[in-house]
XYZ file of N, CA and C in Angstrom:
825
model
N 70.712 -44.531 -30.922
C 70.963 -43.323 -30.510
C 70.845 -43.548 -28.812
N 71.664 -43.489 -27.855
C 72.048 -43.747 -27.356
C 70.551 -42.520 -26.046
N 70.251 -43.094 -24.336
C 69.293 -42.302 -23.568
C 69.075 -41.044 -23.895
N 71.086 -40.294 -24.102
C 71.099 -39.082 -23.816
C 71.217 -38.528 -24.869
N 71.616 -38.691 -26.082
C 71.545 -38.392 -27.233
C 70.744 -38.097 -27.717
N 69.366 -39.217 -27.160
C 67.145 -38.795 -27.667
C 67.088 -37.883 -26.999
N 67.324 -37.931 -25.253
C 67.107 -36.659 -24.710
C 67.146 -35.277 -24.712
N 68.561 -35.197 -25.590
C 69.573 -33.786 -26.163
C 68.190 -33.826 -26.892
N 68.239 -34.606 -28.564
C 67.365 -33.980 -29.456
C 65.971 -33.791 -29.543
N 65.568 -34.020 -28.524
C 63.848 -34.216 -27.268
C 63.261 -32.607 -27.267
N 64.888 -32.163 -26.320
C 64.838 -30.884 -25.593
C 64.899 -29.793 -27.185
N 65.578 -30.388 -28.082
C 66.200 -28.978 -29.085
C 64.951 -28.826 -29.772
N 64.511 -30.154 -30.157
C 63.140 -30.265 -31.037
C 61.779 -28.996 -29.829
N 62.419 -29.690 -28.839
C 60.908 -28.233 -27.703
C 61.537 -26.901 -28.193
N 62.421 -26.751 -27.635
C 63.015 -25.220 -27.511
C 63.220 -24.808 -29.274
N 63.094 -25.406 -30.227
C 62.963 -24.658 -31.581
C 60.993 -25.183 -32.007
N 60.805 -25.866 -31.933
C 58.860 -24.864 -31.563
C 58.674 -24.218 -31.095
N 59.509 -23.863 -29.607
C 58.275 -22.669 -29.255
C 59.426 -21.644 -30.063
N 60.683 -21.228 -29.977
C 61.192 -21.080 -31.005
C 60.435 -20.517 -31.917
N 59.426 -21.015 -32.788
C 59.238 -20.896 -34.113
C 58.060 -20.220 -33.889
N 57.458 -20.714 -32.543
C 55.839 -19.948 -32.598
C 56.077 -18.230 -31.872
N 56.663 -17.884 -31.186
C 57.645 -16.870 -30.773
C 58.048 -15.776 -32.189
N 58.645 -16.678 -32.817
C 58.897 -16.009 -34.481
C 57.870 -15.560 -35.104
N 56.848 -16.631 -35.082
C 55.016 -16.433 -35.882
C 54.834 -15.777 -35.349
N 55.233 -14.729 -33.888
C 54.316 -13.566 -33.259
C 54.790 -12.758 -33.546
N 55.898 -12.486 -34.063
C 56.754 -11.143 -34.704
C 56.719 -10.841 -36.628
N 56.214 -12.353 -36.328
C 56.238 -12.124 -38.171
C 55.543 -10.861 -38.851
N 54.788 -10.094 -39.699
C 54.829 -9.192 -40.416
C 53.598 -9.068 -40.206
N 53.261 -10.769 -40.660
C 51.704 -11.588 -41.338
C 50.881 -11.308 -39.619
N 51.328 -12.157 -38.721
C 51.890 -12.636 -37.055
C 50.971 -10.432 -36.577
N 52.133 -9.948 -36.837
C 51.041 -8.462 -36.182
C 50.577 -7.130 -37.175
N 49.953 -8.174 -38.294
C 48.710 -7.165 -38.694
C 47.881 -8.108 -38.712
N 47.781 -9.719 -38.397
C 46.281 -10.010 -37.841
C 45.741 -9.297 -36.341
N 46.684 -8.959 -35.675
C 46.586 -8.334 -33.796
C 46.556 -7.411 -33.811
N 46.332 -6.185 -35.239
C 45.836 -4.781 -35.547
C 44.635 -5.620 -35.776
N 44.508 -5.829 -36.591
C 43.664 -5.730 -36.998
C 42.173 -6.244 -36.211
N 42.182 -7.188 -35.827
C 41.347 -7.321 -34.264
C 41.024 -6.536 -33.502
N 42.295 -5.605 -33.176
C 42.239 -4.695 -31.928
C 41.542 -3.456 -32.811
N 41.204 -3.482 -33.774
C 40.902 -1.990 -34.485
C 39.400 -2.458 -34.489
N 39.312 -3.409 -34.737
C 37.726 -4.242 -34.903
C 37.053 -4.174 -33.835
N 37.558 -4.577 -32.608
C 37.043 -4.637 -31.443
C 37.231 -3.224 -30.739
N 37.753 -2.778 -31.302
C 37.555 -0.943 -30.968
C 36.220 -0.025 -31.803
N 36.432 -0.908 -32.650
C 35.509 -0.390 -33.509
C 33.932 -0.636 -33.172
N 33.523 -1.992 -33.139
C 32.663 -2.486 -32.408
C 31.813 -1.811 -30.835
N 33.595 -1.892 -30.017
C 32.644 -0.832 -28.691
C 32.115 0.734 -29.307
N 33.046 0.906 -30.330
C 32.187 2.928 -29.985
C 31.142 2.586 -30.706
N 31.197 1.834 -31.765
C 29.690 1.383 -32.079
C 28.599 1.246 -30.652
N 29.196 0.720 -30.363
C 28.165 0.472 -29.159
C 27.705 1.489 -28.631
N 28.531 2.098 -27.714
C 28.491 2.637 -27.163
C 27.369 4.513 -27.752
N 28.132 3.976 -28.898
C 26.870 5.892 -30.265
C 25.535 5.055 -30.149
N 25.813 3.828 -29.997
C 23.967 3.340 -30.437
C 23.258 3.583 -28.616
N 23.941 3.313 -27.785
C 23.426 3.506 -26.414
C 23.338 5.281 -26.073
N 24.248 6.097 -26.304
C 24.040 7.210 -26.934
C 22.496 7.482 -27.506
N 22.145 7.442 -28.499
C 21.437 7.895 -29.233
C 20.530 7.267 -28.765
N 20.031 5.961 -27.880
C 19.127 5.507 -27.713
C 18.700 6.553 -26.469
N 19.828 6.262 -25.600
C 19.722 7.614 -24.617
C 18.630 8.592 -25.003
N 18.921 9.531 -26.377
C 18.646 10.893 -26.785
C 17.845 10.992 -27.285
N 17.168 9.660 -27.870
C 16.150 9.615 -28.354
C 14.806 9.515 -26.896
N 15.403 8.204 -26.049
C 14.434 8.302 -25.058
C 13.824 9.677 -24.358
N 15.470 10.206 -24.379
C 14.689 11.685 -23.594
C 13.796 12.585 -24.817
N 13.872 12.333 -25.746
C 14.053 13.203 -27.221
C 11.845 12.966 -27.630
N 12.187 11.722 -26.987
C 10.694 10.842 -26.865
C 9.179 11.390 -26.120
N 9.380 11.652 -24.599
C 8.840 12.625 -24.226
C 7.873 13.672 -24.478
N 8.956 14.338 -25.695
C 8.171 15.287 -25.684
C 7.854 16.054 -27.510
N 9.090 13.943 -27.461
C 8.371 14.933 -29.197
C 7.043 13.690 -29.800
N 7.237 14.343 -31.390
C 5.759 13.384 -32.329
C 5.722 12.466 -32.253
N 4.504 11.186 -32.760
C 5.323 9.805 -33.458
C 5.958 9.596 -34.375
N 6.707 10.286 -34.752
C 7.393 9.570 -35.536
C 9.230 9.518 -35.082
N 9.459 10.376 -33.948
C 9.892 10.557 -32.994
C 9.986 9.197 -32.086
N 8.960 9.192 -31.412
C 9.057 7.871 -30.918
C 8.478 6.409 -31.917
N 8.401 6.296 -32.919
C 8.757 4.863 -33.854
C 10.119 5.097 -34.015
N 10.513 5.658 -34.386
C 12.642 6.012 -34.173
C 12.591 5.614 -32.973
N 12.591 5.773 -31.837
C 12.813 5.472 -30.877
C 12.554 3.922 -30.677
N 11.377 3.040 -31.439
C 10.729 1.594 -31.177
C 12.422 0.931 -32.304
N 12.425 1.536 -33.582
C 12.858 1.183 -34.321
C 14.555 1.026 -33.727
N 14.945 2.181 -33.330
C 16.569 1.924 -32.953
C 16.300 0.311 -31.093
N 15.596 0.675 -30.569
C 15.436 -0.205 -29.894
C 15.095 -1.583 -30.112
N 14.563 -1.520 -31.123
C 14.679 -2.897 -32.162
C 15.867 -3.479 -32.377
N 16.710 -2.614 -32.821
C 17.891 -2.840 -33.600
C 18.794 -3.337 -31.830
N 18.788 -2.693 -31.189
C 19.768 -2.648 -29.985
C 20.000 -4.268 -29.270
N 18.094 -4.434 -29.363
C 17.617 -5.438 -28.631
C 18.193 -6.640 -29.469
N 18.697 -6.507 -30.345
C 19.177 -7.613 -31.435
C 18.326 -7.977 -32.240
N 17.097 -7.202 -32.661
C 16.295 -7.645 -33.520
C 16.587 -7.421 -34.851
N 15.668 -8.227 -36.048
C 16.287 -8.092 -36.968
C 15.847 -7.146 -37.856
N 16.590 -6.316 -38.731
C 15.980 -4.752 -39.360
C 14.510 -4.992 -39.646
N 13.972 -6.441 -39.993
C 12.834 -6.129 -40.349
C 11.536 -6.158 -39.655
N 11.877 -6.891 -38.528
C 11.361 -6.824 -37.007
C 11.913 -4.938 -36.219
N 12.815 -4.435 -36.943
C 13.517 -2.923 -36.470
C 12.088 -1.999 -37.076
N 11.362 -2.172 -38.391
C 10.933 -0.992 -39.077
C 9.376 -1.468 -38.737
N 8.891 -3.195 -38.026
C 7.855 -3.540 -38.398
C 7.730 -2.695 -36.922
N 8.436 -2.751 -35.963
C 7.830 -1.686 -34.742
C 8.369 -0.675 -34.903
N 9.096 0.646 -36.262
C 8.462 1.591 -36.454
C 6.983 2.104 -36.740
N 6.882 1.070 -37.612
C 5.316 1.321 -38.405
C 4.397 1.487 -37.559
N 4.415 0.254 -36.697
C 3.251 0.188 -35.780
C 2.917 1.346 -35.093
N 4.094 1.758 -34.175
C 4.146 2.604 -33.187
C 4.397 3.917 -33.643
N 4.432 4.784 -34.532
C 3.953 5.296 -35.950
C 2.365 5.857 -35.936
N 2.218 4.467 -36.253
C 0.151 4.187 -36.322
C -0.374 5.105 -35.160
N 0.231 3.938 -34.012
C -0.329 3.930 -32.412
C -0.338 5.151 -32.221
N 1.074 6.001 -32.206
C 0.809 7.202 -31.913
C 0.239 8.094 -32.235
N -0.331 8.254 -33.982
C -0.732 9.019 -34.343
C -2.598 9.059 -33.684
N -2.265 8.012 -34.013
C -4.200 8.023 -33.782
C -4.263 8.474 -31.921
N -3.482 8.273 -31.375
C -3.583 8.585 -29.798
C -3.800 10.023 -30.207
N -2.420 10.967 -30.781
C -2.417 12.519 -30.886
C -4.545 12.497 -31.678
N -4.878 11.271 -32.709
C -6.081 12.247 -32.976
C -7.406 12.137 -31.914
N -7.118 11.602 -31.351
C -7.843 10.745 -30.296
C -8.074 11.171 -29.045
N -7.326 12.024 -29.359
C -6.153 12.111 -27.658
C -5.982 11.157 -26.813
N -4.987 11.148 -25.689
C -4.263 10.682 -25.029
C -4.538 10.775 -23.481
N -5.192 9.727 -22.791
C -5.750 10.298 -21.382
C -6.728 11.097 -21.260
N -7.621 11.408 -22.387
C -8.371 12.915 -21.501
C -9.778 12.236 -22.405
N -10.992 12.054 -21.413
C -11.789 11.994 -21.802
C -12.897 12.254 -22.619
N -12.941 11.652 -23.744
C -13.635 12.798 -24.419
C -15.245 12.744 -24.859
N -16.165 13.637 -25.230
C -17.287 14.282 -25.268
C -17.682 12.633 -25.141
N -19.192 12.189 -24.252
C -19.542 11.267 -24.608
C -20.559 11.762 -25.771
N -21.284 9.780 -25.953
C -22.027 9.469 -26.998
C -22.692 8.892 -26.682
N -23.594 9.708 -27.325
C -25.389 9.303 -27.106
C -25.729 8.240 -28.160
N -26.559 6.667 -27.449
C -26.858 5.685 -28.141
C -28.085 5.566 -27.968
N -29.136 5.556 -28.762
C -30.690 5.237 -28.481
C -30.805 4.277 -29.196
N -31.039 3.236 -29.182
C -32.030 2.247 -29.450
C -33.241 1.603 -29.166
N -33.684 0.879 -29.884
C -34.869 0.283 -29.127
C -35.947 -1.139 -29.489
N -35.527 -1.715 -29.307
C -36.748 -3.231 -30.024
C -38.318 -3.600 -29.275
N -38.917 -3.756 -30.565
C -40.613 -4.757 -29.348
C -40.011 -5.846 -29.542
N -40.358 -6.316 -28.323
C -40.443 -8.496 -28.164
C -41.972 -8.655 -27.750
N -42.041 -9.373 -28.561
C -43.372 -10.063 -27.974
C -43.980 -10.800 -27.541
N -43.856 -10.225 -25.772
C -43.908 -11.080 -24.663
C -44.917 -10.052 -23.476
N -45.249 -10.134 -22.606
C -45.969 -9.426 -21.394
C -44.631 -8.118 -20.937
N -44.735 -7.713 -20.823
C -43.891 -6.645 -20.085
C -43.436 -6.864 -19.240
N -43.954 -7.449 -18.000
C -43.576 -8.063 -17.081
C -42.548 -9.555 -17.494
N -43.170 -10.566 -18.008
C -41.911 -10.943 -17.918
C -40.809 -10.970 -18.651
N -40.593 -9.476 -19.988
C -39.988 -9.083 -20.268
C -39.110 -8.515 -19.219
N -39.294 -7.557 -18.437
C -38.338 -6.782 -16.878
C -37.948 -8.036 -16.916
N -38.768 -8.899 -16.223
C -37.862 -10.443 -15.119
C -36.950 -10.814 -15.369
N -37.066 -10.832 -16.957
C -36.023 -11.340 -17.683
C -34.438 -10.264 -17.846
N -34.987 -8.970 -18.182
C -33.926 -7.798 -17.836
C -32.844 -8.359 -16.979
N -33.821 -7.785 -15.908
C -33.030 -7.918 -14.479
C -32.049 -9.310 -14.064
N -31.850 -10.668 -14.572
C -31.235 -11.602 -14.670
C -30.253 -11.451 -15.479
N -29.188 -10.627 -14.896
C -27.776 -9.584 -15.789
C -26.932 -10.884 -15.903
N -26.726 -12.056 -14.626
C -25.707 -12.754 -15.022
C -26.157 -14.215 -15.989
N -27.418 -14.275 -16.735
C -27.814 -14.549 -17.745
C -27.173 -13.794 -19.360
N -26.786 -12.708 -19.353
C -26.600 -11.601 -20.384
C -25.488 -13.169 -21.004
N -24.505 -13.328 -20.705
C -23.117 -13.421 -21.547
C -23.677 -15.373 -22.241
N -24.828 -15.622 -21.826
C -25.570 -16.965 -23.040
C -26.147 -17.027 -23.853
N -26.929 -15.146 -23.678
C -27.132 -15.209 -24.953
C -26.365 -13.988 -25.520
N -25.845 -12.775 -24.923
C -25.096 -11.591 -25.863
C -23.882 -12.423 -26.302
N -23.397 -12.100 -27.120
C -23.002 -12.444 -28.120
C -21.396 -11.969 -27.237
N -21.103 -10.434 -26.964
C -20.022 -9.909 -27.129
C -19.952 -10.008 -25.343
N -20.936 -10.276 -24.402
C -20.349 -9.556 -23.470
C -20.136 -11.183 -22.628
N -18.727 -11.075 -21.590
C -18.514 -12.690 -21.416
C -18.696 -12.811 -20.134
N -19.100 -11.854 -18.715
C -19.306 -11.999 -17.500
C -20.246 -11.385 -17.193
N -20.946 -11.496 -15.842
C -21.321 -10.884 -15.100
C -21.905 -10.928 -13.750
N -20.957 -10.391 -13.373
C -21.516 -11.076 -11.840
C -21.721 -9.937 -10.808
N -22.605 -10.323 -10.121
C -23.823 -9.000 -9.376
C -22.860 -9.111 -7.607
N -21.884 -8.667 -7.573
C -21.506 -8.246 -6.415
C -22.046 -8.510 -4.936
N -23.563 -7.424 -4.899
C -24.326 -7.303 -3.583
C -24.901 -6.197 -4.755
N -26.460 -6.635 -4.366
C -27.660 -5.523 -5.026
C -28.234 -4.545 -5.952
N -27.757 -4.103 -6.856
C -27.255 -2.668 -7.241
C -26.227 -3.014 -7.778
N -25.013 -4.030 -7.419
C -23.663 -3.045 -8.529
C -23.490 -4.686 -8.730
N -22.664 -4.218 -10.178
C -22.642 -5.342 -11.280
C -21.177 -5.252 -11.604
N -20.690 -6.331 -11.705
C -19.135 -5.983 -12.663
C -19.066 -7.097 -13.927
N -18.947 -5.900 -14.901
C -18.791 -6.795 -16.192
C -18.246 -6.516 -16.852
N -17.326 -8.613 -17.586
C -16.369 -8.575 -18.575
C -17.016 -8.730 -20.025
N -16.059 -8.004 -21.618
C -16.951 -7.973 -22.764
C -15.696 -7.665 -23.490
N -15.491 -8.279 -24.947
C -14.733 -8.644 -25.586
C -14.860 -7.459 -26.541
N -13.324 -6.864 -26.826
C -13.646 -5.392 -27.856
C -12.218 -6.114 -28.177
N -12.773 -5.592 -29.647
C -12.134 -6.507 -30.815
C -11.078 -7.531 -30.402
N -10.008 -8.025 -30.352
C -9.422 -9.447 -29.651
C -9.173 -8.862 -27.860
N -9.466 -8.169 -27.548
C -8.665 -8.309 -26.153
C -10.287 -8.229 -25.681
N -10.685 -7.825 -24.036
C -11.154 -7.930 -22.921
C -11.252 -6.330 -22.613
N -12.384 -6.126 -21.562
C -11.949 -4.740 -21.169
C -13.642 -4.845 -19.857
N -13.632 -4.427 -18.493
C -14.018 -4.909 -17.422
C -14.475 -3.193 -16.940
N -15.920 -3.153 -16.447
C -16.138 -1.991 -16.021
C -17.053 -2.653 -14.667
N -17.362 -1.308 -13.952
C -18.671 -1.556 -12.910
C -19.837 -0.597 -12.839
N -21.104 -1.182 -12.374
C -22.207 -1.047 -12.507
C -22.571 0.092 -11.310
N -23.666 0.768 -11.436
C -24.471 0.784 -9.499
C -25.329 1.411 -10.457
N -26.834 0.693 -10.176
C -28.041 1.024 -10.624
C -27.990 2.249 -9.715
N -28.735 3.006 -10.134
C -29.887 4.551 -9.015
C -30.970 4.052 -8.773
N -31.525 3.696 -10.174
C -32.704 3.741 -9.861
C -33.574 2.752 -10.302
N -34.315 2.157 -9.650
C -34.940 0.434 -10.173
C -36.278 0.878 -10.400
N -37.110 0.466 -11.093
C -38.308 0.714 -10.710
C -39.169 -0.453 -11.745
N -39.901 -1.580 -11.061
C -40.355 -2.548 -11.615
C -41.204 -2.530 -12.949
N -40.834 -2.753 -13.473
C -41.733 -3.483 -15.039
C -41.925 -1.870 -15.265
N -40.497 -0.811 -15.356
C -40.775 0.667 -15.540
C -39.478 0.474 -16.162
N -38.434 1.045 -15.509
C -37.283 1.820 -15.732
C -35.928 0.836 -14.839
N -34.531 1.273 -15.447
C -33.629 1.362 -14.254
C -32.200 2.357 -15.062
N -31.550 2.909 -14.093
C -31.066 3.463 -14.417
C -29.804 3.340 -13.582
N -28.869 3.546 -13.802
C -27.225 3.165 -14.079
C -25.974 3.807 -14.303
N -25.487 3.561 -13.399
C -24.000 4.795 -13.379
C -22.941 3.770 -13.803
N -21.907 3.641 -14.217
C -20.427 3.270 -14.365
C -19.247 3.701 -14.257
N -18.473 3.544 -14.431
C -16.706 3.596 -14.250
C -15.678 2.011 -14.671
N -14.751 2.539 -15.234
C -14.396 1.662 -15.877
C -12.701 1.859 -16.470
N -11.567 1.162 -16.512
C -10.315 2.484 -16.529
C -10.303 2.441 -18.692
N -11.377 2.203 -19.144
C -11.515 2.334 -20.744
C -12.671 3.212 -21.272
N -13.169 4.087 -20.213
C -14.487 4.305 -20.816
C -16.006 3.799 -20.198
N -16.415 4.230 -20.198
C -18.029 3.609 -19.223
C -18.750 4.706 -19.603
N -20.052 3.636 -20.240
C -21.897 3.794 -20.000
C -22.884 4.291 -19.271
N -22.959 5.340 -19.190
C -24.193 5.631 -17.893
C -25.108 5.287 -18.983
N -26.300 4.991 -18.455
C -27.494 4.503 -19.510
C -29.204 4.327 -18.321
N -30.062 4.203 -18.908
C -31.168 4.121 -19.310
C -32.176 3.441 -19.720
N -32.780 2.123 -19.456
C -33.898 0.822 -20.080
C -34.984 1.338 -19.443
N -36.126 1.389 -20.464
C -37.378 1.669 -19.784
C -38.088 0.307 -21.103
N -39.024 0.229 -19.838
C -40.313 -1.343 -20.440
C -41.481 -0.302 -20.846
N -41.895 -0.142 -22.028
C -43.344 0.201 -22.245
C -44.570 -0.923 -23.357
N -45.221 -0.636 -22.336
C -46.527 -2.649 -23.031
C -47.368 -0.744 -24.101
N -47.030 -1.668 -25.248
C -48.052 -1.476 -26.317
C -49.115 -2.338 -26.688
N -49.254 -3.421 -26.511
C -50.134 -4.353 -25.942
C -50.053 -5.254 -24.998
N -50.878 -5.575 -24.541
C -50.954 -7.501 -23.639
C -49.987 -8.324 -24.025
N -49.758 -8.598 -25.252
C -48.186 -9.299 -25.414
C -47.462 -8.820 -26.534
N -47.416 -7.223 -25.953
C -46.852 -6.536 -27.065
C -45.339 -5.517 -26.503
N -44.211 -5.630 -26.182
C -43.469 -4.720 -24.851
C -42.213 -4.363 -25.732
N -42.012 -2.233 -25.925
C -40.814 -2.150 -26.324
C -40.028 -1.915 -24.999
N -39.238 -2.123 -25.505
C -37.076 -1.930 -24.805
C -36.849 -0.989 -25.754
N -36.389 0.543 -24.265
C -36.180 1.571 -24.957
C -34.372 1.460 -23.928
N -33.684 1.518 -24.870
C -32.098 1.763 -23.630
C -31.289 3.326 -24.637
N -31.171 4.272 -23.603
C -30.673 4.894 -23.435
C -28.699 4.755 -23.309
N -27.742 5.459 -23.873
C -26.697 5.310 -23.643
C -25.927 6.635 -23.798
N -24.945 6.897 -22.676
C -24.106 8.238 -22.444
C -22.845 7.525 -22.517
N -21.965 7.445 -23.678
C -21.028 6.364 -23.802
C -19.956 7.782 -23.785
N -18.593 7.286 -23.693
C -17.698 7.272 -23.131
C -16.484 6.823 -23.527
N -15.782 7.573 -24.146
C -14.637 5.992 -24.781
C -13.626 6.873 -24.070
N -12.132 5.989 -23.548
C -10.895 6.116 -22.449
C -9.598 5.545 -23.556
N -9.841 3.661 -24.001
C -8.621 3.525 -24.440
C -8.997 4.063 -26.414
N -7.213 3.643 -26.288
C -7.418 3.798 -28.447
C -8.021 2.974 -29.142
N -8.365 1.440 -28.572
C -9.705 1.181 -29.792
C -11.086 1.418 -29.170
N -11.245 1.451 -27.934
C -12.431 2.608 -28.090
C -12.750 3.932 -28.818
N -12.416 4.138 -28.984
C -12.212 5.826 -29.512
C -12.059 6.139 -31.079
N -11.012 4.798 -31.266
C -11.293 4.361 -32.402
C -12.647 3.771 -33.311
N -12.954 2.635 -32.612
C -14.547 2.036 -32.642
C -15.638 3.252 -32.494
N -15.628 4.173 -31.856
C -16.313 5.321 -31.765
C -16.184 6.096 -32.522
N -14.934 5.802 -33.307
C -15.218 6.941 -34.525
C -16.063 6.011 -36.093
N -16.421 5.378 -35.665
C -17.107 4.297 -36.531
C -18.673 4.304 -36.038
N -19.223 4.770 -34.621
C -20.492 4.342 -34.484
C -20.331 3.063 -33.634
N -19.166 2.055 -33.195
C -19.623 1.017 -33.567
C -20.196 0.958 -32.142
N -20.388 0.919 -31.272
C -21.053 0.797 -29.716
C -22.616 0.996 -30.275
N -23.000 1.941 -30.979
C -24.268 1.618 -31.041
C -24.538 0.818 -32.268
N -23.940 0.101 -33.010
C -24.227 -1.086 -33.711
C -23.889 -2.284 -32.690
N -23.389 -2.179 -31.743
C -23.035 -3.705 -30.822
C -24.535 -3.359 -29.416
N -24.879 -2.162 -29.623
C -26.214 -2.081 -28.805
C -27.368 -2.428 -29.381
N -27.195 -2.186 -30.680
C -28.510 -2.550 -31.290
C -28.736 -4.743 -31.618
N -27.583 -4.812 -31.798
C -26.960 -6.230 -31.785
C -27.692 -6.960 -30.654
N -27.649 -6.190 -29.660
C -27.171 -7.346 -28.194
C -28.758 -6.798 -28.013
N -29.457 -5.840 -28.308
C -30.844 -5.627 -28.113
C -31.475 -7.192 -29.332
N -30.901 -7.436 -30.092
C -31.928 -8.364 -30.893
C -31.352 -9.866 -29.738
N -30.386 -9.644 -30.067
C -29.825 -11.256 -29.073
C -30.962 -11.122 -27.466
N -31.620 -9.993 -26.999
C -32.131 -10.118 -25.906
C -33.743 -10.250 -26.428
N -33.925 -9.787 -27.727
C -35.773 -10.119 -28.168
C -34.766 -11.597 -28.224
N -34.460 -12.009 -29.458
C -34.808 -13.759 -29.613
C -34.300 -14.735 -28.342
N -33.786 -14.139 -27.517
C -33.967 -14.980 -25.950
C -35.081 -14.987 -25.819
N -35.470 -14.080 -24.778
C -37.228 -13.812 -24.284
C -37.657 -14.704 -25.955
N -38.440 -14.713 -26.618
C -39.334 -14.959 -27.456
C -39.049 -16.132 -27.549
N -37.942 -17.058 -27.702
C -37.268 -18.453 -27.481
C -37.421 -19.359 -26.953
N -36.342 -19.026 -25.512
C -36.793 -18.860 -24.501
C -38.030 -18.942 -23.066
N -38.071 -17.790 -22.698
C -38.310 -16.733 -21.418
C -39.936 -17.537 -22.085
N -40.251 -17.081 -22.958
C -41.620 -17.054 -23.376
C -42.808 -18.564 -23.592
N -41.114 -19.656 -23.638
C -41.540 -21.292 -23.347
C -41.805 -21.274 -22.485
N -41.186 -20.158 -21.082
C -40.817 -21.533 -19.836
C -40.807 -20.099 -19.042
N -41.602 -19.263 -18.931
C -42.457 -18.044 -18.024
C -42.343 -18.529 -16.733
N -42.468 -19.026 -15.922
C -42.709 -19.462 -14.957
C -41.510 -19.744 -14.727
N -39.980 -20.000 -14.918
C -38.817 -20.127 -15.011
C -38.132 -18.994 -15.211
N -38.917 -18.004 -15.211
C -37.734 -16.610 -15.078
C -38.279 -16.056 -14.064
N -36.561 -15.852 -12.877
C -37.413 -14.549 -11.371
C -36.952 -13.824 -11.620
N -36.888 -12.793 -11.738
C -36.641 -11.743 -11.767
C -36.342 -10.581 -10.575
N -35.301 -9.740 -10.599
C -35.744 -9.401 -9.234
C -36.592 -8.319 -8.903
N -37.797 -7.924 -8.644
C -38.350 -7.047 -8.109
C -38.452 -6.169 -7.501
N -37.080 -5.766 -6.537
C -36.580 -4.622 -5.366
C -37.358 -3.601 -6.249
N -37.203 -2.637 -5.458
C -37.015 -0.899 -6.007
C -36.085 -0.300 -5.365
N -35.520 0.493 -5.817
C -34.183 0.853 -5.704
C -34.364 2.974 -6.155
N -33.960 3.367 -4.996
C -34.267 4.631 -5.859
C -32.751 5.677 -4.678
N -32.011 6.597 -6.019
C -31.070 7.067 -5.289
C -30.324 6.259 -4.937
N -29.972 5.561 -5.323
C -28.695 4.394 -4.674
C -29.095 2.954 -4.000
N -30.107 3.546 -2.820
C -30.449 2.737 -2.451
C -31.634 2.227 -2.167
N -31.621 0.956 -2.088
C -33.109 -0.210 -2.345
C -34.471 0.211 -0.839
N -34.753 0.672 -1.366
C -36.295 0.888 -0.626
C -36.991 0.234 -0.194
N -37.027 -0.711 -1.677
C -38.111 -2.305 -0.800
C -37.531 -3.639 -2.022
N -37.901 -4.417 -1.224
C -37.174 -5.658 -1.756
C -38.543 -6.351 -2.097
N -38.262 -7.574 -2.999
C -38.814 -8.795 -3.456
C -40.047 -9.001 -2.494
N -41.629 -9.785 -1.871
C -42.117 -10.324 -1.084
C -41.768 -11.595 -1.281
């Protein structure tokens, strides 16, 4: 075969291949496939637009709707974000439960205060018991739920404690403090606060009664839920027991090492300082 004949044959093969591809596009099978692809694409786009409109409608309705509406919104959003139907169902159930509890206990409202009164008798002199109590920064070492206590200045404390699996912070200000007698404080915090008084009563030279009175105002969902079962009262009772154990096992055996703050505060102002 000559060079010219081979070139002609190659060109003919190329033209035949191009023609075959063009012919394939025009065949009924190729046209039907393109039609199905376009219809599927349009259907997907239409569903996406419908889902976006549904999310917008539910978002607007959820602002004034009840727990089920907000739960439905959470489920639709989960699906829209590509999560599995199972996870979307979990989002629905958790949101419904949370919104229902929020409606029961109220959202953003300060509820009625809960009065907590607890006491414990400590087998130690009143001065030692009082001095140990004023060492607030020691509380995390023997109280189970207290994470930290920072004394920013005399009479002002910043607290951090565990609530279920999370933590809460608040600030307290001592408004009255009389050595060996009582301490009165006020507090504030984003998830509620507890105002209170602790007093020290000498039953005998080596026996002191510690009386704790709290006015607790819960604000968060966990706080209101726990308040329903009086969890804060039980926690105060347990922490008092931890304090008594610490005094009896540590402070009583080394009384000279316990140096408390023996100043006096009236109306939030320090009137006398330790000598």
